[in-house]
Short mmCIF file of C-alpha atoms in Angstrom, two decimals:
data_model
loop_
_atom_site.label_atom_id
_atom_site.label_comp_id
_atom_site.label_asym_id
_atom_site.label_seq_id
_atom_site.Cartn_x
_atom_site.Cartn_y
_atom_site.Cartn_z
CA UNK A 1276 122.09 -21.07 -26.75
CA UNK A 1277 125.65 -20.23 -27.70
CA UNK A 1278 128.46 -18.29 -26.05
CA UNK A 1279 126.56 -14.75 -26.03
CA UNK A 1280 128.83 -11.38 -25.86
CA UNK A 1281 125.78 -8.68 -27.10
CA UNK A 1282 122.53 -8.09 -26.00
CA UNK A 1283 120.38 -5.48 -28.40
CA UNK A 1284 116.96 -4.02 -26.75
CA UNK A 1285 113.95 -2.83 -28.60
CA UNK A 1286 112.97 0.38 -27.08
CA UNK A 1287 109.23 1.37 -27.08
CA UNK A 1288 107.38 -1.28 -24.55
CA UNK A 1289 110.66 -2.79 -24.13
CA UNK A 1290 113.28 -0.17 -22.17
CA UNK A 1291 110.96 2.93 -21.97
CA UNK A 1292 106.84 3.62 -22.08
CA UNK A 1293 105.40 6.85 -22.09
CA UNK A 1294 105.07 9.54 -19.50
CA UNK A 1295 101.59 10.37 -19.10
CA UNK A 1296 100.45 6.72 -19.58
CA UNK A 1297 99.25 6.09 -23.30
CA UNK A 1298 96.23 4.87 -21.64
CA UNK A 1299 94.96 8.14 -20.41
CA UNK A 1300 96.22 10.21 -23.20
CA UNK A 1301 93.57 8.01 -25.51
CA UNK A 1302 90.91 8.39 -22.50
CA UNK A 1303 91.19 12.32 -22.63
CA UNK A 1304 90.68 11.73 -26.64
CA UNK A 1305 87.91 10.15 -26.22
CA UNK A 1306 85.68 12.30 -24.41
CA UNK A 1307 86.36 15.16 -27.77
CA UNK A 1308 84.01 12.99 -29.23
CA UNK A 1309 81.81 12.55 -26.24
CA UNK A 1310 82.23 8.89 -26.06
CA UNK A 1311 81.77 7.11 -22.45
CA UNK A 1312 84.70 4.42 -22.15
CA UNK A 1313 86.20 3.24 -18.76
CA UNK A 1314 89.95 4.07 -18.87
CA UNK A 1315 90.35 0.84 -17.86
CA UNK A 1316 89.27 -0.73 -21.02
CA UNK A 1317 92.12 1.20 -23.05
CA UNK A 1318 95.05 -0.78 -22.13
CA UNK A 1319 93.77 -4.00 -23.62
CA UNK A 1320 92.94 -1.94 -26.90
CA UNK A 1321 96.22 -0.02 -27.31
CA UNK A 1322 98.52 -3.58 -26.72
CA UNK A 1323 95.60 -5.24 -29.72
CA UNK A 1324 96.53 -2.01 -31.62
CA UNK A 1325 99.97 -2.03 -31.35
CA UNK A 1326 100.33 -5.37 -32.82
CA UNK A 1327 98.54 -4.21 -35.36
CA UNK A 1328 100.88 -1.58 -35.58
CA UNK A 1329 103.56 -3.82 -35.87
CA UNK A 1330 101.90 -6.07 -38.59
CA UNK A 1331 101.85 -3.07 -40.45
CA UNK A 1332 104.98 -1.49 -40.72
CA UNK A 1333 106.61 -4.95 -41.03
CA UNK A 1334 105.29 -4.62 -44.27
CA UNK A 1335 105.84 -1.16 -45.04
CA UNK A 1336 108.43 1.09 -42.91
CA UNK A 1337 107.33 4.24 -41.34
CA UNK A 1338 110.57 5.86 -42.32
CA UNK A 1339 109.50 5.82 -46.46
CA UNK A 1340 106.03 7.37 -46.09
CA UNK A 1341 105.30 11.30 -46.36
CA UNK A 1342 104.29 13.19 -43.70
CA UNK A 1343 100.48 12.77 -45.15
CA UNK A 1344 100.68 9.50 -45.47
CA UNK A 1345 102.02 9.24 -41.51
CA UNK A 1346 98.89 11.04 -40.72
CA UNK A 1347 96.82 8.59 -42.76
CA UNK A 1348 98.28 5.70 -40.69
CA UNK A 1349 98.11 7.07 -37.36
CA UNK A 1350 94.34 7.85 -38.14
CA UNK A 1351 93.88 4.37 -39.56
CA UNK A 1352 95.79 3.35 -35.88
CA UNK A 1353 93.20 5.30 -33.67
CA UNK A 1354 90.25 3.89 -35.53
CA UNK A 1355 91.82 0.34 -35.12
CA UNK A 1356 91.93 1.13 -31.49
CA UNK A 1357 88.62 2.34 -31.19
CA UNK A 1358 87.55 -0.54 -32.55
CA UNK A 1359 88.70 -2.74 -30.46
CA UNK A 1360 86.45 -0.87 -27.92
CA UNK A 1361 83.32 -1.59 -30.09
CA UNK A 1362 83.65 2.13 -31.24
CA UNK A 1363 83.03 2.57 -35.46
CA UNK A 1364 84.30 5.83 -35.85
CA UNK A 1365 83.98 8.05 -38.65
CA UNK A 1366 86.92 9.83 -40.10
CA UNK A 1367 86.16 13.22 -38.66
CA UNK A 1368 85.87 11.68 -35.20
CA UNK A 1369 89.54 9.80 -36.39
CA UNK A 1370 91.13 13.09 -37.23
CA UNK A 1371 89.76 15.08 -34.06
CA UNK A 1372 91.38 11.88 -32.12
CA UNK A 1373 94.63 11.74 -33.54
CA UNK A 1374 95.38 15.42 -33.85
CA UNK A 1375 94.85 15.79 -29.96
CA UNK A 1376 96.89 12.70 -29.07
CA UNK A 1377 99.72 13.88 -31.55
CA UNK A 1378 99.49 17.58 -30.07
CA UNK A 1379 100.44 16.48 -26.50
CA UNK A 1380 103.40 16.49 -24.78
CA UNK A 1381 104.54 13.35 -23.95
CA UNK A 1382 108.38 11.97 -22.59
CA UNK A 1383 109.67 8.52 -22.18
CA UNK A 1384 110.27 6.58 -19.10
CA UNK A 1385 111.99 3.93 -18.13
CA UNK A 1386 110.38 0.98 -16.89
CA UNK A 1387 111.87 0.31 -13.18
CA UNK A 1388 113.77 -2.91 -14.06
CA UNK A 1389 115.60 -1.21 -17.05
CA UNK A 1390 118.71 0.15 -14.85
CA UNK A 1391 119.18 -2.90 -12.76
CA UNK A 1392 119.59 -5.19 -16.04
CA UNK A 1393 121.55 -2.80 -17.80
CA UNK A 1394 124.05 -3.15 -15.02
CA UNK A 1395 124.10 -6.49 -14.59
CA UNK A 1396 125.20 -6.99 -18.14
CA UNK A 1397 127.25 -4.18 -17.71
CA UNK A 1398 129.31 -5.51 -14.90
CA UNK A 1399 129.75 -8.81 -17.10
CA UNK A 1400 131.09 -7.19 -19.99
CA UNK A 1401 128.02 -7.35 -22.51
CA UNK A 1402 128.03 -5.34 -25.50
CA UNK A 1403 124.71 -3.43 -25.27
CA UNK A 1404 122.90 -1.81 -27.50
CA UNK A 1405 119.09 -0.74 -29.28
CA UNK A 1406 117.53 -1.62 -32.72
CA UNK A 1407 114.55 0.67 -32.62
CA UNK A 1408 112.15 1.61 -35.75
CA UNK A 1409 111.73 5.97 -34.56
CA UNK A 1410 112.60 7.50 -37.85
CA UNK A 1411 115.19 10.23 -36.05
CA UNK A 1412 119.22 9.42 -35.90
CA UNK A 1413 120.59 7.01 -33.31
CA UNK A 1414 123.19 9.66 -31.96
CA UNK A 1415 120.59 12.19 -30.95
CA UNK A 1416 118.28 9.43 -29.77
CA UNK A 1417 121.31 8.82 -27.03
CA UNK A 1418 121.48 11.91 -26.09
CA UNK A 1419 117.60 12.57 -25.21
CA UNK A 1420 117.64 8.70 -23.54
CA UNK A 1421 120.94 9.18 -21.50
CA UNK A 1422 121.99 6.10 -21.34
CA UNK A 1423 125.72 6.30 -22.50
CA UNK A 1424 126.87 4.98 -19.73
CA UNK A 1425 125.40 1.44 -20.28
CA UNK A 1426 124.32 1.53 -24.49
CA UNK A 1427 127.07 1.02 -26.67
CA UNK A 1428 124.81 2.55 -29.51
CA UNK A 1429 121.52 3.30 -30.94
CA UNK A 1430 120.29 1.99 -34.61
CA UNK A 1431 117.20 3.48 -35.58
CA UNK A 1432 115.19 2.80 -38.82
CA UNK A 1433 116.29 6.53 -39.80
CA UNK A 1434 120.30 4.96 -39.38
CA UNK A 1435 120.04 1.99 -41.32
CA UNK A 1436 117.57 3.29 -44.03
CA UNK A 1437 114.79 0.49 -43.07
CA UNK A 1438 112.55 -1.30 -40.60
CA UNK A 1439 112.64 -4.13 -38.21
CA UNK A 1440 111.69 -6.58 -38.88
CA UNK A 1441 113.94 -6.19 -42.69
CA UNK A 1442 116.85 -8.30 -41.75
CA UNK A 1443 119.06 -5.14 -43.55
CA UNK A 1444 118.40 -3.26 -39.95
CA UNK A 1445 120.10 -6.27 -38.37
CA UNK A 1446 122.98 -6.43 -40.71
CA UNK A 1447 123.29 -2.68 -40.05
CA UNK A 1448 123.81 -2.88 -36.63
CA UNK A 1449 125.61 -6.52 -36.54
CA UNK A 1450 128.03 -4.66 -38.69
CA UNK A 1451 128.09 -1.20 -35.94
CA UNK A 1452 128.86 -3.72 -33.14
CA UNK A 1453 130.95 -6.02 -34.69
CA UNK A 1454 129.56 -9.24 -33.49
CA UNK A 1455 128.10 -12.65 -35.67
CA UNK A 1456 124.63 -13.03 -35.35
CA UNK A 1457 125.84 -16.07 -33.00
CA UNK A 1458 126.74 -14.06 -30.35
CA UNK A 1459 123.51 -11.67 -30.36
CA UNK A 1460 120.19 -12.00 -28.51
CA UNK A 1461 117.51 -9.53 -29.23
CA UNK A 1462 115.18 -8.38 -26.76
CA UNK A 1463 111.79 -6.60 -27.85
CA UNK A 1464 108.09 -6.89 -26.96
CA UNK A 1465 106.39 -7.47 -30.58
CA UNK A 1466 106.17 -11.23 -32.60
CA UNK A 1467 106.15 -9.88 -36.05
CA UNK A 1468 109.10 -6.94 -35.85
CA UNK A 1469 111.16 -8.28 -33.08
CA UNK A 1470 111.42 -11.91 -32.87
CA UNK A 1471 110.61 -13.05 -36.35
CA UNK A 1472 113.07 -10.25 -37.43
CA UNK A 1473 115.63 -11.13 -35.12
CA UNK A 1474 115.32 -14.79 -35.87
CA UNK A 1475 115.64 -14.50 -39.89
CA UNK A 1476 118.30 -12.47 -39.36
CA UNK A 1477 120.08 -15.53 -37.46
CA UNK A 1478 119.90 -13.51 -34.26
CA UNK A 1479 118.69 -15.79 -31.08
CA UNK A 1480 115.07 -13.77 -30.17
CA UNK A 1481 114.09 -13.23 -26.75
CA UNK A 1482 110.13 -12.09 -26.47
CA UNK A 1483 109.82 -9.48 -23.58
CA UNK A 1484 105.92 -9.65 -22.25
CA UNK A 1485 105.42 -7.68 -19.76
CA UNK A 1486 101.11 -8.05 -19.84
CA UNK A 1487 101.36 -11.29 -20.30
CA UNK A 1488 100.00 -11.46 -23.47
CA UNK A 1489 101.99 -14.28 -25.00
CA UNK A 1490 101.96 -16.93 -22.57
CA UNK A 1491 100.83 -19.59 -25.13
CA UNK A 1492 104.33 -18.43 -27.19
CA UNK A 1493 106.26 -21.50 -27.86
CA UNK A 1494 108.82 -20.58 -30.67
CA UNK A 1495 111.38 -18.70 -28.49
CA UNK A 1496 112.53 -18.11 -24.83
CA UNK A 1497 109.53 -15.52 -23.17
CA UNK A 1498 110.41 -13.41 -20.21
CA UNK A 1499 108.17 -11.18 -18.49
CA UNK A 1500 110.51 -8.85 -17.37
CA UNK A 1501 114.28 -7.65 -18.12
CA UNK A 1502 115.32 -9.15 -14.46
CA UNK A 1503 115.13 -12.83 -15.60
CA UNK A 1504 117.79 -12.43 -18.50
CA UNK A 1505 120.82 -12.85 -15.33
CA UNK A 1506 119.07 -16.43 -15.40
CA UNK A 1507 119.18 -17.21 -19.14
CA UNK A 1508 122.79 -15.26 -20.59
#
């Protein structure tokens, strides 16, 4: 690995989950419908769905659809996830399921080894900063997150006017931080947005897997959490 000087983060599953637990937001959904699934089963399901996720707005970012066509996809996204749980929903049932998970209040958290790594890199004079796909702007992003005090800056899909994993999101933010794709690793959770982005973009990819889904991964460095990247920078 070269001489690195900036370390960009994913954010969802990477920096921050959600507060209540995705897991039991989709469990509450479930029993609309009056369907009879351990909550325990959902956490498998929503990390199957979320690559899915992934898959999907690698090839078409979130950012460029309308508001119906969001709905459409989050639908599509539930009934994905049902699936998964051996659950062939209608789309009624779909609707009823995504309209109660989108009506809830949710907030993000940070996972507990977030502030310890931030500092570390911190203290060695990183430049630190998040490529993220929420279709809002990167400035008021930062200020919900508070995290100034450690994140140079926040590029979202909204900023740079597309998607991970287009390498145009990369050049957007290589260009914010002024730094050659050399000197760049980029952390994030998800194979096709994050890694295979990062790496056609020249960027060194680092794949965060925290459920250790991944262990079979052999095409770039895997950590399991943020506290082994001291060992590898």
């Amino acid at each position: 690995m070269n001489k690195i000087n900036c370390v960009l983060f994913d954010l969802y599953n990477t920096l921050f989950k959600f507060y209540p637990d995705r897991e039991e937001t989709q469990y509450q959904a479930s029993k609309l419908i009056d369907l009879k699934i351990d909550k325990s089963q959902f956490k498998d399901a929503i990390l199957k769905s979320d690559s899915w996720f992934a898959e999907q707005t690698a090839k078409k970012s979130m950012h460029l659809l309308s508001d119906k066509e969001k709905f459409l996809f989050y639908c599509e996204y539930e009934k994905n996830l049902f699936g998964h749980l051996g659950q062939n929903l209608s789309e009624s049932e779909v609707k009823k399921i995504w309209t109660y998970v989108y009506s809830q209040k949710s907030s993000l958290k940070k996972y507990d080894d977030v502030i310890p790594c931030l500092k570390f890199l911190k203290e060695n004079n990183f430049s630190v900063g998040i490529i993220t796909n929420i279709d809002a702007k990167g400035e008021d992003l930062s200020k919900d997150l508070n995290l100034s005090n450690y994140i140079f800056k926040i590029i979202t899909s909204y900023d740079a006017g597309e998607s991970k994993p287009s390498p145009k999101i990369f050049k957007y933010a290589l260009n914010v931080f002024d730094h050659d794709p050399s000197e760049c690793v980029f952390i994030g959770d998800q194979i096709e947005t994050d890694v295979i982005g990062a790496r056609n973009s020249n960027i060194t990819p680092i794949l965060l897997d925290r459920e250790g889904q991944h262990s079979y991964y052999e095409e770039c460095q895997v950590i399991n959490n943020l506290n082994e990247l001291q060992f590898i920078l």
